[in-house]
PDB file of C-alpha atoms in Angstrom:
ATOM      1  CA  UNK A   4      10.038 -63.082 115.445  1.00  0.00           C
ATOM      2  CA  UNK A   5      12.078 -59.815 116.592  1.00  0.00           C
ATOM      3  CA  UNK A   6      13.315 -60.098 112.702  1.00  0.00           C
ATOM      4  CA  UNK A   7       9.655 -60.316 111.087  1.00  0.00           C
ATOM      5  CA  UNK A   8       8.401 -56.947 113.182  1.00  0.00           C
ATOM      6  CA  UNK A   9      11.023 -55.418 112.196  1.00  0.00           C
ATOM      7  CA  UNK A  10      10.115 -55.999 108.585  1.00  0.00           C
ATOM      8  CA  UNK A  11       6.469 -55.105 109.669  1.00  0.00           C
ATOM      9  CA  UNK A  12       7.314 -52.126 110.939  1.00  0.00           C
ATOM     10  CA  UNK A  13       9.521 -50.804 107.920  1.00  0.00           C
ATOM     11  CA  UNK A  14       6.595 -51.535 105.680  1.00  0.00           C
ATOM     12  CA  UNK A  15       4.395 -49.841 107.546  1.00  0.00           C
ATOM     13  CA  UNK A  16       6.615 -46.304 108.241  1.00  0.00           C
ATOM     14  CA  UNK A  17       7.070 -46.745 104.693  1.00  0.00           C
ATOM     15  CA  UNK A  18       3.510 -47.147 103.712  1.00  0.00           C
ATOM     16  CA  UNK A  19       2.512 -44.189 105.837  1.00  0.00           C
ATOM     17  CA  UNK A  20       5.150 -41.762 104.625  1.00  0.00           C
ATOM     18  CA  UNK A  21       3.947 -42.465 100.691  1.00  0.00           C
ATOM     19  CA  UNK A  22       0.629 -41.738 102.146  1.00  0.00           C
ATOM     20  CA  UNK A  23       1.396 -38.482 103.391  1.00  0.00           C
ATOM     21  CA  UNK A  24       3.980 -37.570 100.467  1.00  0.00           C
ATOM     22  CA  UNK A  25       1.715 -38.051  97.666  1.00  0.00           C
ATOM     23  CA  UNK A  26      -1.130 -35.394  96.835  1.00  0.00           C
ATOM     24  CA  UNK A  27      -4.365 -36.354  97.555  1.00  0.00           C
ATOM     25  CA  UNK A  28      -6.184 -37.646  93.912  1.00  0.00           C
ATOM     26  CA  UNK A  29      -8.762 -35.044  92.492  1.00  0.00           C
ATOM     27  CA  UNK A  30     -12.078 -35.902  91.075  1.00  0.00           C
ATOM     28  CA  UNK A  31     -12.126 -32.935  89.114  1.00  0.00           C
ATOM     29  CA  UNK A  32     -12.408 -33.051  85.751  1.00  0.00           C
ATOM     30  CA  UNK A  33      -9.007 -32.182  83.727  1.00  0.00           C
ATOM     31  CA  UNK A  34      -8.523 -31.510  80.078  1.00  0.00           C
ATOM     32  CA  UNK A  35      -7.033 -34.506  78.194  1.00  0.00           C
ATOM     33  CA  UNK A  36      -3.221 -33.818  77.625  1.00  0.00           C
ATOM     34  CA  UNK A  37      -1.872 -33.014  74.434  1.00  0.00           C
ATOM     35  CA  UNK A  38       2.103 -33.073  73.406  1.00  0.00           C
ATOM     36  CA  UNK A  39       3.409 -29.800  72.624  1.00  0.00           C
ATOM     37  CA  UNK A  40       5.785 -29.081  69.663  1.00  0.00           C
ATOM     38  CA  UNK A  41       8.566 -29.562  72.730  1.00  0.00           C
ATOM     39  CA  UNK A  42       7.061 -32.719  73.421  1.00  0.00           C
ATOM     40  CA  UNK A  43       6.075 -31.830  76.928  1.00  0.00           C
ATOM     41  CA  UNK A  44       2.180 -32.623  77.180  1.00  0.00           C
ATOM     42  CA  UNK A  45      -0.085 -28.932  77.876  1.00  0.00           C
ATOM     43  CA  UNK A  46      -3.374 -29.720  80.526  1.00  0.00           C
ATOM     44  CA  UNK A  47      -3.537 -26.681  82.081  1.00  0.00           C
ATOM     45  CA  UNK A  48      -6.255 -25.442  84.467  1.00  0.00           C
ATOM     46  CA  UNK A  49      -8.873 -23.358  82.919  1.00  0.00           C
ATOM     47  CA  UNK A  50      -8.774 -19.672  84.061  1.00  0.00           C
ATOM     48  CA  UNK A  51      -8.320 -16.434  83.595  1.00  0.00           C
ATOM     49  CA  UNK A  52      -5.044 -15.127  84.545  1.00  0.00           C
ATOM     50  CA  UNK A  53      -5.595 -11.157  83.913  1.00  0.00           C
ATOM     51  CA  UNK A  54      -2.675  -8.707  82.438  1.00  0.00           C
ATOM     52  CA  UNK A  55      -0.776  -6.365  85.388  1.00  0.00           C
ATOM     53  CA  UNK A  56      -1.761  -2.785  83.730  1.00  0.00           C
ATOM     54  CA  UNK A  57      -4.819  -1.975  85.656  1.00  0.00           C
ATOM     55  CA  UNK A  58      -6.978   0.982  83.980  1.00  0.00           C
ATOM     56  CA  UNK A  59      -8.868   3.274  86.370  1.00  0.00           C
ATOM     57  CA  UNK A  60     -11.911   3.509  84.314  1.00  0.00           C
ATOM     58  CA  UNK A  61     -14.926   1.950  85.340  1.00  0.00           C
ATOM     59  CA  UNK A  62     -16.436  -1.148  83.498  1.00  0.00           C
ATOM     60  CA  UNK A  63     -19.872   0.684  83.417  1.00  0.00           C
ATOM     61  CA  UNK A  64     -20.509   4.078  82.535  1.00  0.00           C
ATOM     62  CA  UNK A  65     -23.583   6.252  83.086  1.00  0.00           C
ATOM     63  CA  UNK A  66     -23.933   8.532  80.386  1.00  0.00           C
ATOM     64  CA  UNK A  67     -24.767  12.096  80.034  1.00  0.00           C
ATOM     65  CA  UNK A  68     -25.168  14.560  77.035  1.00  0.00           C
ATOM     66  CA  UNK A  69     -27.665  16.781  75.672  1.00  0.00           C
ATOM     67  CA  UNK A  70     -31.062  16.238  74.398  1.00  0.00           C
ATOM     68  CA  UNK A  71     -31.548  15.519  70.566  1.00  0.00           C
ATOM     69  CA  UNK A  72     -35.224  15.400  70.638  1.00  0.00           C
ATOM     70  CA  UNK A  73     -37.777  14.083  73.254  1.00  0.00           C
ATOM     71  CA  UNK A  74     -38.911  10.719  74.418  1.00  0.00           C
ATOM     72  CA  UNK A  75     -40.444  10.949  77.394  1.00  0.00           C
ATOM     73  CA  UNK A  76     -42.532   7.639  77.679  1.00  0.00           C
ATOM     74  CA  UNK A  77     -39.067   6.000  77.401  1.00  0.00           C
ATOM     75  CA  UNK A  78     -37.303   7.776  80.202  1.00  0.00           C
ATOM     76  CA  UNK A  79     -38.283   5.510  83.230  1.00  0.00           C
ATOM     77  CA  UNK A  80     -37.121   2.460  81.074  1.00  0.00           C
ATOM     78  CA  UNK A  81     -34.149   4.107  80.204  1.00  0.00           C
ATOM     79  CA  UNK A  82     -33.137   4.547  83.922  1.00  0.00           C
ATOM     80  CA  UNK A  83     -33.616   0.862  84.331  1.00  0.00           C
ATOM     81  CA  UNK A  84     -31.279   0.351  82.115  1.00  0.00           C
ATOM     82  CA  UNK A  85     -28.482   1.796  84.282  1.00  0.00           C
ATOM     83  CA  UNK A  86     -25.277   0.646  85.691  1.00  0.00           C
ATOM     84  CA  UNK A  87     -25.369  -2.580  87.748  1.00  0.00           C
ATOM     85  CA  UNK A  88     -22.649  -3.604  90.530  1.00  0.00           C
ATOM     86  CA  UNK A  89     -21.905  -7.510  90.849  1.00  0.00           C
ATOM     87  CA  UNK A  90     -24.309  -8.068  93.393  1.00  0.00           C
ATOM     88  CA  UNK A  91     -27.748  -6.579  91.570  1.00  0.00           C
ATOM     89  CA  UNK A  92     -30.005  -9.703  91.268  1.00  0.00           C
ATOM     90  CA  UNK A  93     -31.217  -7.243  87.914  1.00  0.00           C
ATOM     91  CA  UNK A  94     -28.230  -7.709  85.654  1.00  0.00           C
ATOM     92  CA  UNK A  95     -28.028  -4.290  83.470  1.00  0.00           C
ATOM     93  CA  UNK A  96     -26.181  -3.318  79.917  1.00  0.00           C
ATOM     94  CA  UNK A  97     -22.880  -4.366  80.743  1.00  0.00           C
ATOM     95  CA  UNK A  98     -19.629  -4.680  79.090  1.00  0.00           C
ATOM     96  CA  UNK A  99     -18.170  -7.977  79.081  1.00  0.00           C
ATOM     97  CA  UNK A 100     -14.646  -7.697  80.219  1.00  0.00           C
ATOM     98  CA  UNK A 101     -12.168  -8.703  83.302  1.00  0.00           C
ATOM     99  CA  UNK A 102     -12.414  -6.474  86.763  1.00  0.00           C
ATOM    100  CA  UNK A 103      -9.203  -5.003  85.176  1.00  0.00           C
ATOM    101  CA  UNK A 104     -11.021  -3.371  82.670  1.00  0.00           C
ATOM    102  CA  UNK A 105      -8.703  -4.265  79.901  1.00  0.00           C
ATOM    103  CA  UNK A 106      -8.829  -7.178  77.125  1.00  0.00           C
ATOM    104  CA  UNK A 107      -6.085  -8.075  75.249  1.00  0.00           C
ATOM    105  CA  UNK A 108      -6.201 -10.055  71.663  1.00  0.00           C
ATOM    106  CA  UNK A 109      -4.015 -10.922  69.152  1.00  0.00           C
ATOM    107  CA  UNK A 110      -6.350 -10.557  66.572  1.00  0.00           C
ATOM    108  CA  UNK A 111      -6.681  -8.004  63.958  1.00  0.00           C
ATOM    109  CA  UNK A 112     -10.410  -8.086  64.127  1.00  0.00           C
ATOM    110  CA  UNK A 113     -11.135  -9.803  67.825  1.00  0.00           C
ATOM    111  CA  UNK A 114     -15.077 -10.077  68.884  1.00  0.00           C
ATOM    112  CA  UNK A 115     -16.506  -7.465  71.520  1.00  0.00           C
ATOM    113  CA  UNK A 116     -18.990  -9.034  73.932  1.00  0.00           C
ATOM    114  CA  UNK A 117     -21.740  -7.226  75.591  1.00  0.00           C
ATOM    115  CA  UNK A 118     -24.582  -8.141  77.624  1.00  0.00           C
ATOM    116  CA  UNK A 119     -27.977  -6.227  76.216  1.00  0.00           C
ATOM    117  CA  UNK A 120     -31.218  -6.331  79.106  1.00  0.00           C
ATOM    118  CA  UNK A 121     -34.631  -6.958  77.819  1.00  0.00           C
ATOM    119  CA  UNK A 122     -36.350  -4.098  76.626  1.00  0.00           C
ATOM    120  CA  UNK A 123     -40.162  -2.856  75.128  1.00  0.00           C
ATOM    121  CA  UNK A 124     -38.642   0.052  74.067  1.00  0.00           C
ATOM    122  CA  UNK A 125     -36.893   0.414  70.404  1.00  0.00           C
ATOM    123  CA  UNK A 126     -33.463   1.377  71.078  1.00  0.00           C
ATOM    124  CA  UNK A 127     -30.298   1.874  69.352  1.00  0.00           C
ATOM    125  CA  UNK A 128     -27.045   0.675  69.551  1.00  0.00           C
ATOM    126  CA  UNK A 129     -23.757   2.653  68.818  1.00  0.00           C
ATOM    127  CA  UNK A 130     -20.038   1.396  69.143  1.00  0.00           C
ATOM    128  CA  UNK A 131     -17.249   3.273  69.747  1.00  0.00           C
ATOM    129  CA  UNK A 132     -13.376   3.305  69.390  1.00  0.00           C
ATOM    130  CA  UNK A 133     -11.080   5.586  70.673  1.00  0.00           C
ATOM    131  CA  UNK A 134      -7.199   5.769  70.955  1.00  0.00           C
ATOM    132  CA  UNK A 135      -5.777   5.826  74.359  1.00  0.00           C
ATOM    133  CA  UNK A 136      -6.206   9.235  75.361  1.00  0.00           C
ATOM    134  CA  UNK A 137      -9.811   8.761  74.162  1.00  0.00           C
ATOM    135  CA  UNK A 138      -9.314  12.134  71.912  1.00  0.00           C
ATOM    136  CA  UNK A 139      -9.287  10.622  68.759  1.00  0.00           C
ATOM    137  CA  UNK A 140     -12.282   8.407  67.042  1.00  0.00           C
ATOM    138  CA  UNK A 141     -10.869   5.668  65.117  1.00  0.00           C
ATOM    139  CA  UNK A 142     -14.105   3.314  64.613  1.00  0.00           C
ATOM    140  CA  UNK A 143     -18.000   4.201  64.651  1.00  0.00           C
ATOM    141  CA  UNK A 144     -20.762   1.657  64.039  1.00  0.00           C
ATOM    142  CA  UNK A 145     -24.501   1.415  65.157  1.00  0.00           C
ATOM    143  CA  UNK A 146     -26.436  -1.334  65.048  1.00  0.00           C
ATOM    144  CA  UNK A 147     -30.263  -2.593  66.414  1.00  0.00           C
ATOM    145  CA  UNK A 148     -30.064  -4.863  69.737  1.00  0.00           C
ATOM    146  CA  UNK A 149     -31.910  -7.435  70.146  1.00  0.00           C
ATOM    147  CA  UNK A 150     -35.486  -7.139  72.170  1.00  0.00           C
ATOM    148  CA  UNK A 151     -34.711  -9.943  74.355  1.00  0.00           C
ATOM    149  CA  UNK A 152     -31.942 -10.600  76.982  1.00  0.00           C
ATOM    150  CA  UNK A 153     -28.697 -11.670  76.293  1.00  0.00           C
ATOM    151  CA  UNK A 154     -24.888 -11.575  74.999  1.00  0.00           C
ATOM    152  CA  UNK A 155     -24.253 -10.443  71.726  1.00  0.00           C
ATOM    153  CA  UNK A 156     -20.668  -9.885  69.911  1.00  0.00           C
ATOM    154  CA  UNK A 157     -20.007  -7.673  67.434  1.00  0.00           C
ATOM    155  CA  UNK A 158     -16.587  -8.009  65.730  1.00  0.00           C
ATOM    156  CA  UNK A 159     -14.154  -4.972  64.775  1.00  0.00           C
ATOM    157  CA  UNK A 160     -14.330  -5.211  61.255  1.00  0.00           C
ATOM    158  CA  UNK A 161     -10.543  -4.235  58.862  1.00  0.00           C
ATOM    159  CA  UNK A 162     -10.344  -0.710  58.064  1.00  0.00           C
ATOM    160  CA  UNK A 163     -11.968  -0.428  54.565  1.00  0.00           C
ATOM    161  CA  UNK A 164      -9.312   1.775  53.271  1.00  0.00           C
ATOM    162  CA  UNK A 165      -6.087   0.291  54.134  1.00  0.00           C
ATOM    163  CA  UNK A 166      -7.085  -3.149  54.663  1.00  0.00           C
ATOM    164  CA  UNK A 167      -5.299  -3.457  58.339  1.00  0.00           C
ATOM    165  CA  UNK A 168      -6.766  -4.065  61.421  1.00  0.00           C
ATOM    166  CA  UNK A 169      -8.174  -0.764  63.409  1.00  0.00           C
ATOM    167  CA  UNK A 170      -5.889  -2.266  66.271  1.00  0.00           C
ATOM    168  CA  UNK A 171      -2.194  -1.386  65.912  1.00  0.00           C
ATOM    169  CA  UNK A 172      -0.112  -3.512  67.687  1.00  0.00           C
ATOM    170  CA  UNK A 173       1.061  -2.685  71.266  1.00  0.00           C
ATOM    171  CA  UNK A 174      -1.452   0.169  71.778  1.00  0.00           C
ATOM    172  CA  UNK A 175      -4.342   0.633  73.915  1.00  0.00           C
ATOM    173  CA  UNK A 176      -7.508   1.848  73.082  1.00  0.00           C
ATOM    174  CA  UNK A 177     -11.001   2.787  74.293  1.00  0.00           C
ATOM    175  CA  UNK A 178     -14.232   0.826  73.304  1.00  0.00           C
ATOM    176  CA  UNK A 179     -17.468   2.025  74.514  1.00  0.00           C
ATOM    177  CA  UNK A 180     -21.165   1.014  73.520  1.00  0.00           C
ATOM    178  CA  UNK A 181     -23.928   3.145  73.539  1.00  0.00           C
ATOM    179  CA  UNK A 182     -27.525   2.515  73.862  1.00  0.00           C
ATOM    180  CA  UNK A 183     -30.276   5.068  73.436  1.00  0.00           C
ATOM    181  CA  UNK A 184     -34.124   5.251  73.002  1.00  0.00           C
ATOM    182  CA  UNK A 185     -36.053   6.129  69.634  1.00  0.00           C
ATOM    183  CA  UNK A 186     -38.762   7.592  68.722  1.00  0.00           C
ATOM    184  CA  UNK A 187     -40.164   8.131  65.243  1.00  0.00           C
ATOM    185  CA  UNK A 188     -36.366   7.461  63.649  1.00  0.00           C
ATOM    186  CA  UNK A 189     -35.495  10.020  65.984  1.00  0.00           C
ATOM    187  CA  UNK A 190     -32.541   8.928  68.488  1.00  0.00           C
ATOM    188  CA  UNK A 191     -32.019  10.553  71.382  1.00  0.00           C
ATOM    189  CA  UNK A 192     -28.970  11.324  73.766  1.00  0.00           C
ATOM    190  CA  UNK A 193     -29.925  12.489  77.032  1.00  0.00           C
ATOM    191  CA  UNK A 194     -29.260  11.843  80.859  1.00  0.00           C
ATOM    192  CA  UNK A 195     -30.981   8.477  80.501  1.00  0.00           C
ATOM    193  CA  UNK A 196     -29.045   6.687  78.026  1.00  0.00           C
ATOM    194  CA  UNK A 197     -26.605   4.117  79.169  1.00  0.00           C
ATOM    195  CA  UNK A 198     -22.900   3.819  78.001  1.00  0.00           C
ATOM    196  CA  UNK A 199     -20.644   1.337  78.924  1.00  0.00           C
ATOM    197  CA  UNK A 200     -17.340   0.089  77.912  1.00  0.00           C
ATOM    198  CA  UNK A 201     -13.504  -0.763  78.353  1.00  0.00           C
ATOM    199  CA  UNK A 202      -9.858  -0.939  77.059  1.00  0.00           C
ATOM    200  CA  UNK A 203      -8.527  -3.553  74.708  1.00  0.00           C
ATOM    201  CA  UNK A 204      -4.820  -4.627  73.326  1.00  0.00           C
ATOM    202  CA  UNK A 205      -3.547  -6.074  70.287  1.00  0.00           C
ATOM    203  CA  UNK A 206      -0.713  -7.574  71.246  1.00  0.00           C
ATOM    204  CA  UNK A 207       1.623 -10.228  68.780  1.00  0.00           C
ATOM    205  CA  UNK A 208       1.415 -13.440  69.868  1.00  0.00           C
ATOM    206  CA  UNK A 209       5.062 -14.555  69.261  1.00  0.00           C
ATOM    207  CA  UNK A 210       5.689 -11.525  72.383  1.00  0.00           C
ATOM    208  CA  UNK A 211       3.489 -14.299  74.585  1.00  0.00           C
ATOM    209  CA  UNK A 212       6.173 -16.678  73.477  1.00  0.00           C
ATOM    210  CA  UNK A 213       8.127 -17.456  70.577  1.00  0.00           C
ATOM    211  CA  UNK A 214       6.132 -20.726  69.648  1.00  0.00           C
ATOM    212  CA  UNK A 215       2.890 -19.965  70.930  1.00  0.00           C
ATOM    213  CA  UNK A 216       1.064 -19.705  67.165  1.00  0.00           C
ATOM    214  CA  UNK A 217       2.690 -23.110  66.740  1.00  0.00           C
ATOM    215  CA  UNK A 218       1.838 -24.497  70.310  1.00  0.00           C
ATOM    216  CA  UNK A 219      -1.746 -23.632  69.421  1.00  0.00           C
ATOM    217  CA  UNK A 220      -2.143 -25.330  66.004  1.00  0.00           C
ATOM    218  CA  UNK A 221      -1.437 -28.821  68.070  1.00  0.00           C
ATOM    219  CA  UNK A 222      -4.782 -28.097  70.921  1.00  0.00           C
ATOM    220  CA  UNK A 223      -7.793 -29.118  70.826  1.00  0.00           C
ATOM    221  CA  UNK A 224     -10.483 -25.730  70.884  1.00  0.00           C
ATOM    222  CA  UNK A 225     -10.751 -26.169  74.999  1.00  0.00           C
ATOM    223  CA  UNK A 226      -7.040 -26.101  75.691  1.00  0.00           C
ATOM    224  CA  UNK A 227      -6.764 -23.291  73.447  1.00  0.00           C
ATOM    225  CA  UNK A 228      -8.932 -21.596  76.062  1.00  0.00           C
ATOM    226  CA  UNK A 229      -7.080 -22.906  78.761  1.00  0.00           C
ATOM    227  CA  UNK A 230      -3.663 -21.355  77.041  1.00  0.00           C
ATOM    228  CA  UNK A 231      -5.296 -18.261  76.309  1.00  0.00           C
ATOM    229  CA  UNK A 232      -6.810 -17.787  79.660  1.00  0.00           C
ATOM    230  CA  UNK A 233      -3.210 -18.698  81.178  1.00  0.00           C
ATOM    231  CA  UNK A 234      -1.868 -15.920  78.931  1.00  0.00           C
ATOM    232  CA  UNK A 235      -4.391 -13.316  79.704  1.00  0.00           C
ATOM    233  CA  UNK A 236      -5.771 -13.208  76.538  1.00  0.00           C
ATOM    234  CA  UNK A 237      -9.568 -12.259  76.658  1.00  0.00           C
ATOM    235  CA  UNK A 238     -11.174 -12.056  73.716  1.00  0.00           C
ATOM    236  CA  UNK A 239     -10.143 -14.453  72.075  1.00  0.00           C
ATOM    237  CA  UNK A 240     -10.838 -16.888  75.836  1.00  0.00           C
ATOM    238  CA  UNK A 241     -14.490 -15.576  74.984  1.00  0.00           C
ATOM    239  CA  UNK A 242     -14.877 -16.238  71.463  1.00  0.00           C
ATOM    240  CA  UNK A 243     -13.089 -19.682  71.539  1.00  0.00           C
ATOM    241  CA  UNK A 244     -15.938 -20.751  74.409  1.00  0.00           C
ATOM    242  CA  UNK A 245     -18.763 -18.748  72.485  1.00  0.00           C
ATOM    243  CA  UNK A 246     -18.333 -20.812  69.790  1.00  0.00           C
ATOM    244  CA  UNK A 247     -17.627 -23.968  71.307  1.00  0.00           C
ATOM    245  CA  UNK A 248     -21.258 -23.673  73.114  1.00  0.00           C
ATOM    246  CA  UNK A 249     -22.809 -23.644  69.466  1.00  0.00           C
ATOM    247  CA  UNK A 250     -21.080 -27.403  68.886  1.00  0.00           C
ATOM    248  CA  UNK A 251     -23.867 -30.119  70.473  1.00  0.00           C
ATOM    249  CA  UNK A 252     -20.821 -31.932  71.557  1.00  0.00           C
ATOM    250  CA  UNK A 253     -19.133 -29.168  73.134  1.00  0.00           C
ATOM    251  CA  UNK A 254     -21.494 -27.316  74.957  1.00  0.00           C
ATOM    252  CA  UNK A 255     -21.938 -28.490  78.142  1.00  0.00           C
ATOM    253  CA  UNK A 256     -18.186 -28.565  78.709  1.00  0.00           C
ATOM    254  CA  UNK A 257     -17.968 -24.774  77.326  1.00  0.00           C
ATOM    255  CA  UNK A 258     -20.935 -23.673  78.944  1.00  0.00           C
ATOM    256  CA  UNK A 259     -19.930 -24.900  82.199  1.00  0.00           C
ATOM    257  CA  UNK A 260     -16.609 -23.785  81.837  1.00  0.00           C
ATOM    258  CA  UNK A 261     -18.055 -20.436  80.783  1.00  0.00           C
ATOM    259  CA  UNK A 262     -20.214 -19.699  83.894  1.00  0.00           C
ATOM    260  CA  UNK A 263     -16.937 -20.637  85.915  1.00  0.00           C
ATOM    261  CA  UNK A 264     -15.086 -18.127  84.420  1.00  0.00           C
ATOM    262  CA  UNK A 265     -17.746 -15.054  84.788  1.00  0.00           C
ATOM    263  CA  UNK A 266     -18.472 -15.875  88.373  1.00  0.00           C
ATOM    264  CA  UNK A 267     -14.068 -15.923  89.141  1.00  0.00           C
ATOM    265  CA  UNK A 268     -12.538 -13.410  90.693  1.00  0.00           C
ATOM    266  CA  UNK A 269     -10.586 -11.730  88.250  1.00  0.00           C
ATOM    267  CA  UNK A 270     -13.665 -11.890  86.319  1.00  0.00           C
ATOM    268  CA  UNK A 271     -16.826 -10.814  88.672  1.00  0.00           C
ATOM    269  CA  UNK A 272     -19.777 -11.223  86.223  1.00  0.00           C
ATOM    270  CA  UNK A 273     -21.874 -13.700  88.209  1.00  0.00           C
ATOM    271  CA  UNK A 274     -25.431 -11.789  87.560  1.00  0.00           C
ATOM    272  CA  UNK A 275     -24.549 -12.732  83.813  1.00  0.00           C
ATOM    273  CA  UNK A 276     -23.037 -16.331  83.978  1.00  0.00           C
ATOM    274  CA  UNK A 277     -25.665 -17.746  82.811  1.00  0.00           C
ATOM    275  CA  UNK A 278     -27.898 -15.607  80.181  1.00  0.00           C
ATOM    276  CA  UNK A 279     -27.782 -16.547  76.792  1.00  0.00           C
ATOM    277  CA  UNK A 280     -25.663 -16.332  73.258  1.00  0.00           C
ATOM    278  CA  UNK A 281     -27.990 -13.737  70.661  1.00  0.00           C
ATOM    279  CA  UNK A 282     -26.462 -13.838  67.280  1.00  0.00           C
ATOM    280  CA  UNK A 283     -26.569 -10.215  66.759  1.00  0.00           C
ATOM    281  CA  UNK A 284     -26.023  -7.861  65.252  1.00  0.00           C
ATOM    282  CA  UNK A 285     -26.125  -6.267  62.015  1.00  0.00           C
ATOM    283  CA  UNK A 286     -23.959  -3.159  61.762  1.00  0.00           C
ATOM    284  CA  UNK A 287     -23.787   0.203  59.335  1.00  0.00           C
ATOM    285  CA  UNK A 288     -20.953   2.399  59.626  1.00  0.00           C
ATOM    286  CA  UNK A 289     -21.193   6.234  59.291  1.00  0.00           C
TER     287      UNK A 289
END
């Protein structure tokens, strides 16, 4: 008998230490894994893990200039259209981009995402590029935003004259997008325009890691998310879950994953989470 507890009792210490040794099983849901070109299967958590250089601009900008013309039934709209912070139940024009102000791609021509507020008023819609010390214009563009609420991307086209990307490798630049009232074809510039914006990096993806191009080629489109959101890369996290959420059998898993990511905190666009797509938007360079 003293021979059988003693058996009892090792298979119960033992049965209690596994317990307490082994994590505890998730219900959440995990991306299936896939074998990398090493072999080693990729299921990362989906994230956003942002760069370390920190700019000290802000992600919204009120902008200022002098007066072109007039528009005065449009001012008090205009206003509206302001500068939001993260808690404002009243989401405003707003530049999609990480709290660290900076997106990096490794795309010559990555997507820019914006959030446009509803508006009665005809506006107009300018993008900007600048180099680093925001002293030189490298890109202009306008286009007409959409009436309604929503996202909208508008993608930095190849410079027309050399056929390379706008985005040398390795160097920062400033983006910023303008909006402003009209009147009779008459566009105005004054202290109630809005202007927001950010930084972005082209960067080469073989200096995320020497297989990384290849490591991609084997994922499906939502672990390429994950791998670019583990790598900091932001655009191209946005534009792989923008257009997953156009695939029926994608978008619930992309739109879920999407409204995760805004409301994170290296992220802090909760007012926006959950607002629409827009395919917009025609552009014309000047």
């Amino acid at each position: 008998m003293a021979k059988t507890a003693s058996i009892l009792s090792s298979l119960i210490l033992s049965a209690t230490l596994t317990a307490i040794l082994l994590p505890p099983f998730s219900t959440q849901a995990q991306i299936s894994p896939t074998p990398t070109p090493t072999g080693v299967s990729f299921n990362p958590p989906l994230g956003f893990t942002p760069p370390s250089d920190r700019r000290g601009e802000p992600r919204t900008v009120t902008g200022t200039g002098g007066t072109r013309g007039t528009c005065s039934e449009e001012k008090e709209e205009m206003r509206d259209l302001l500068s939001f912070s993260p808690r404002d139940t009243q989401p405003q024009l707003t530049a999609i981009i990480p709290a660290t102000k900076i997106g990096l791609t490794t795309r010559e021509q990555p997507d820019i995402f914006i959030f446009i507020p509803a508006t009665t008023t005809p506006m107009q819609g300018e993008f900007l590029l600048k180099d680093e010390s925001g002293n030189r214009e490298i890109y202009f563009t306008t286009f007409t935003p959409p009436d309604r609420a929503g996202i909208i991307r508008l993608q930095l086209p190849l410079n027309p004259e050399t056929g390379k990307s706008y985005l040398e490798a390795g160097q920062k630049y400033q983006w910023s997008v303008h909006l402003s009232c009209k009147n009779d074809s008459v566009f105005i510039d004054n202290s109630g325009s809005t202007t927001v914006g950010g930084w972005i990096q082209r960067i080469q993806p073989d200096s995320i890691a020497p297989t990384f191009t290849q490591e991609l080629e084997t994922l499906s489109p939502l672990q390429q998310a994950a791998l670019y959101g583990q790598h900091g890369i932001w655009h191209e996290l946005l534009a792989t879950l923008a257009n997953l959420q156009e695939s029926p059998d994608e978008k619930e898993a992309a739109t879920a994953v999407w409204q995760e990511l805004f409301a994170s905190e290296p992220v802090q666009l909760e007012p926006i989470a959950g607002v629409s797509l827009l395919n917009c938007c025609e552009t014309s360079v000047e």
